[in-house]
mmCIF file of C-alpha atoms in Angstrom:
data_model
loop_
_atom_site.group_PDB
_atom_site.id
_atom_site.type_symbol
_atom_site.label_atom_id
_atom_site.label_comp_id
_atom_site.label_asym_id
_atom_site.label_seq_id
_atom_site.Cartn_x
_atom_site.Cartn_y
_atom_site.Cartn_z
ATOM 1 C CA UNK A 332 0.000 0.000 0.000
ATOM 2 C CA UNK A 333 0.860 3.581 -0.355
ATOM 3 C CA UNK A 334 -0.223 6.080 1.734
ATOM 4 C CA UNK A 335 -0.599 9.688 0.418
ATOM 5 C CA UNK A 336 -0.359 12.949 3.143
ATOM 6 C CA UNK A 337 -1.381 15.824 1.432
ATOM 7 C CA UNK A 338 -1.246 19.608 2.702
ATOM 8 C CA UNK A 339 -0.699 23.017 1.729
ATOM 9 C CA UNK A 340 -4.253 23.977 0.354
ATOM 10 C CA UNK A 341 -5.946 27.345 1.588
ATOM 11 C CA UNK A 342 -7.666 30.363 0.867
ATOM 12 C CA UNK A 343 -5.802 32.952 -1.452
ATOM 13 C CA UNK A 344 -7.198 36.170 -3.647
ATOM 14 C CA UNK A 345 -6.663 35.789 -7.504
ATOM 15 C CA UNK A 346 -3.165 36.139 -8.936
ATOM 16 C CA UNK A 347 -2.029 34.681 -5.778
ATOM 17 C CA UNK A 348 0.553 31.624 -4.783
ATOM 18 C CA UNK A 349 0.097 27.993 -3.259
ATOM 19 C CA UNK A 350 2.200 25.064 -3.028
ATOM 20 C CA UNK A 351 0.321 21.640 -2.350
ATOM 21 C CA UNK A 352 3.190 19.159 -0.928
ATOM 22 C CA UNK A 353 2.124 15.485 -1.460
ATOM 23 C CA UNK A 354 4.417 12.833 1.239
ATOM 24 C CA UNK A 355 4.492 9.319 0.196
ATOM 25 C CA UNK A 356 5.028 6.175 2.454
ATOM 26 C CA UNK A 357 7.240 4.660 -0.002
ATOM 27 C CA UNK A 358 10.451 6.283 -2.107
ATOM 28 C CA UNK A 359 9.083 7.940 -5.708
ATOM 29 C CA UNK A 360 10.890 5.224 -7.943
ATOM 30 C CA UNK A 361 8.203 2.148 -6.305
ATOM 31 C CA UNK A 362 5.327 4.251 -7.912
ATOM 32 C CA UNK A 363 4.320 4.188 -11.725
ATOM 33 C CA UNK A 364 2.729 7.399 -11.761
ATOM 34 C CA UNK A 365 2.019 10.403 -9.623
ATOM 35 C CA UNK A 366 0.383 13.737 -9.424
ATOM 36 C CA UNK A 367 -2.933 15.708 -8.831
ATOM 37 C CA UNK A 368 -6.449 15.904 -9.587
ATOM 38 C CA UNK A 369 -9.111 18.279 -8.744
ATOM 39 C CA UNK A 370 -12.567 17.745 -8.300
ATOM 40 C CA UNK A 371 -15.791 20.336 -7.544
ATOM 41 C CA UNK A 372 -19.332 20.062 -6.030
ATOM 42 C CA UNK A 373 -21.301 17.805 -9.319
ATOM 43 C CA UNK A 374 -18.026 17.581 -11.203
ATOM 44 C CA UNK A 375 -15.862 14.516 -12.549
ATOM 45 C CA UNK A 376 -12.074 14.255 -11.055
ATOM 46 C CA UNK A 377 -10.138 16.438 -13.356
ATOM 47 C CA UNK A 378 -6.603 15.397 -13.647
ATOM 48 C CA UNK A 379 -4.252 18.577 -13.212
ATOM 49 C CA UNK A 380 -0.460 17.302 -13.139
ATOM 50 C CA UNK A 381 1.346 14.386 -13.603
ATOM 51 C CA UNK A 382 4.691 12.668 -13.195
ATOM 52 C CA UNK A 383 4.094 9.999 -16.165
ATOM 53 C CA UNK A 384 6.615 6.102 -15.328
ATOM 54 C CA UNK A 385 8.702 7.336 -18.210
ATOM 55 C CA UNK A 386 9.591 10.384 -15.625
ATOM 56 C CA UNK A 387 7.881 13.364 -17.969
ATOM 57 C CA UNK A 388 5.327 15.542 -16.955
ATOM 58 C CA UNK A 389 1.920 16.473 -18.088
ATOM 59 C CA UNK A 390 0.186 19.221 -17.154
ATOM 60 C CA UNK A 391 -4.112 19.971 -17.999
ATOM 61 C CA UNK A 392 -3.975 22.997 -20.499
ATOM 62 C CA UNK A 393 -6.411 25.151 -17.958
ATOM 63 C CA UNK A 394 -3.117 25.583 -15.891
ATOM 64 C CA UNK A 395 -0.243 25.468 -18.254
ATOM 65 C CA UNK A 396 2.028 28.313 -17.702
ATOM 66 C CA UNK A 397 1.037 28.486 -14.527
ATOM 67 C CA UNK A 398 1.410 25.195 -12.256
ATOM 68 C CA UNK A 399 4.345 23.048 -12.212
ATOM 69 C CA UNK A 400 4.660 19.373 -10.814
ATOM 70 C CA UNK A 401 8.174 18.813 -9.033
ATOM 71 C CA UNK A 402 9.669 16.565 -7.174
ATOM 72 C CA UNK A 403 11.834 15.723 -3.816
ATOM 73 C CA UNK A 404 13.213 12.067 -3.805
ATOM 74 C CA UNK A 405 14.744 12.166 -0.760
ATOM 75 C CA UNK A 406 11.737 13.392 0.487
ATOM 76 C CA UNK A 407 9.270 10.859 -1.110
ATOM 77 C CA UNK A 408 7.584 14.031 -1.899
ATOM 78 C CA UNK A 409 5.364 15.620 -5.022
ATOM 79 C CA UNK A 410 4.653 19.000 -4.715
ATOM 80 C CA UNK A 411 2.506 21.309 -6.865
ATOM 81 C CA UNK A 412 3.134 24.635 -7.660
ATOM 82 C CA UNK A 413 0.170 26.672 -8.193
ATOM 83 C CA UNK A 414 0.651 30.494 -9.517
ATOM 84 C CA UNK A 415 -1.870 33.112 -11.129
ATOM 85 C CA UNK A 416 -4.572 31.124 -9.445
ATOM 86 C CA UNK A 417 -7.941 32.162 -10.864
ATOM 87 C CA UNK A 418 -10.964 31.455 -9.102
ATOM 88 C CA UNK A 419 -12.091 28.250 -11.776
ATOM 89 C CA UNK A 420 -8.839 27.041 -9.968
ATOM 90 C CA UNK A 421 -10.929 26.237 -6.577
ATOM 91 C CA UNK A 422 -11.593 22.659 -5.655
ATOM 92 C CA UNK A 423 -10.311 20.058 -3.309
ATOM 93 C CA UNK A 424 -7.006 18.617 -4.714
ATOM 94 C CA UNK A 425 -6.086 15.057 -4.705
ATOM 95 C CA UNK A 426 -2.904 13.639 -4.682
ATOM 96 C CA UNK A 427 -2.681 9.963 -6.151
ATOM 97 C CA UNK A 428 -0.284 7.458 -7.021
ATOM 98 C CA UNK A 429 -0.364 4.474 -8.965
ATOM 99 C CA UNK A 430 2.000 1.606 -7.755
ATOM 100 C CA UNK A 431 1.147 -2.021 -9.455
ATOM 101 C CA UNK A 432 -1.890 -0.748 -11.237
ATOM 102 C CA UNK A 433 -3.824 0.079 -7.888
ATOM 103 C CA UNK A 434 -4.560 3.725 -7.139
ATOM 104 C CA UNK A 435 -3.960 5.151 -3.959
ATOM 105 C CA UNK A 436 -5.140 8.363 -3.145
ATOM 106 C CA UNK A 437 -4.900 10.971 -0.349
ATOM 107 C CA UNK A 438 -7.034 12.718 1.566
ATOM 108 C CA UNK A 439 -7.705 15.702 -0.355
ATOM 109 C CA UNK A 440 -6.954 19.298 0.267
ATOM 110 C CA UNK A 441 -9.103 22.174 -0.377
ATOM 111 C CA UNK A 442 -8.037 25.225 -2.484
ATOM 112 C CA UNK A 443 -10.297 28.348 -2.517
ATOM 113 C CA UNK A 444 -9.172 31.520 -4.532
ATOM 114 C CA UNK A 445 -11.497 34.549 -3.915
ATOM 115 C CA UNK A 446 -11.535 38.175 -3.669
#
């Protein structure tokens, strides 16, 4: 099993900053595939970042040029990077992972951007 601890989520204005940190219970390299989805009230899971197994990244075109996925190793850590938030950006993030085709996923953080 993995286990997923999520935090950095919050309240912020628009054009503002937040970095969501994502600690895993295993190192990075015994997971396929990692990253972040979002999800609001009625809404599908909408997949936001991802470290792919072949190590690139993918990011959703609503926040190109403005997230970025990285990574700590030593830290078993994903973090996202969240700038020029708009207010379509609120929703409760998700860290997952996949290890052995089984998703694992973390509690969820919430992310609210208003003025």
């Amino acid at each position: 099993q993995v286990q997923l601890v999520e935090s950095g989520g919050g309240l912020v204005q628009p054009g503002e900053s937040l970095r969501l940190s994502c600690a895993a219970s295993m190192p990075l390299f015994r997971v396929t595939d990692m990253g972040w989805y979002r999800q609001t009230p009625g809404k599908a899971r909408e997949l936001v970042a991802v470290f792919t197994s072949v190590g690139s990244t993918n990011l959703a075109d609503s926040v190109k040029g403005r997230f970025t996925i990285s990574r700590d190793n030593a830290k078993n850590t994903v973090y996202l990077q969240m700038n020029s938030l708009k207010p379509e950006d609120t929703a409760v993030y998700y860290c997952y992972a996949n290890r052995l085709s089984v998703i694992y996923w973390g509690q969820g953080t919430q992310v609210t951007v208003s003025s």
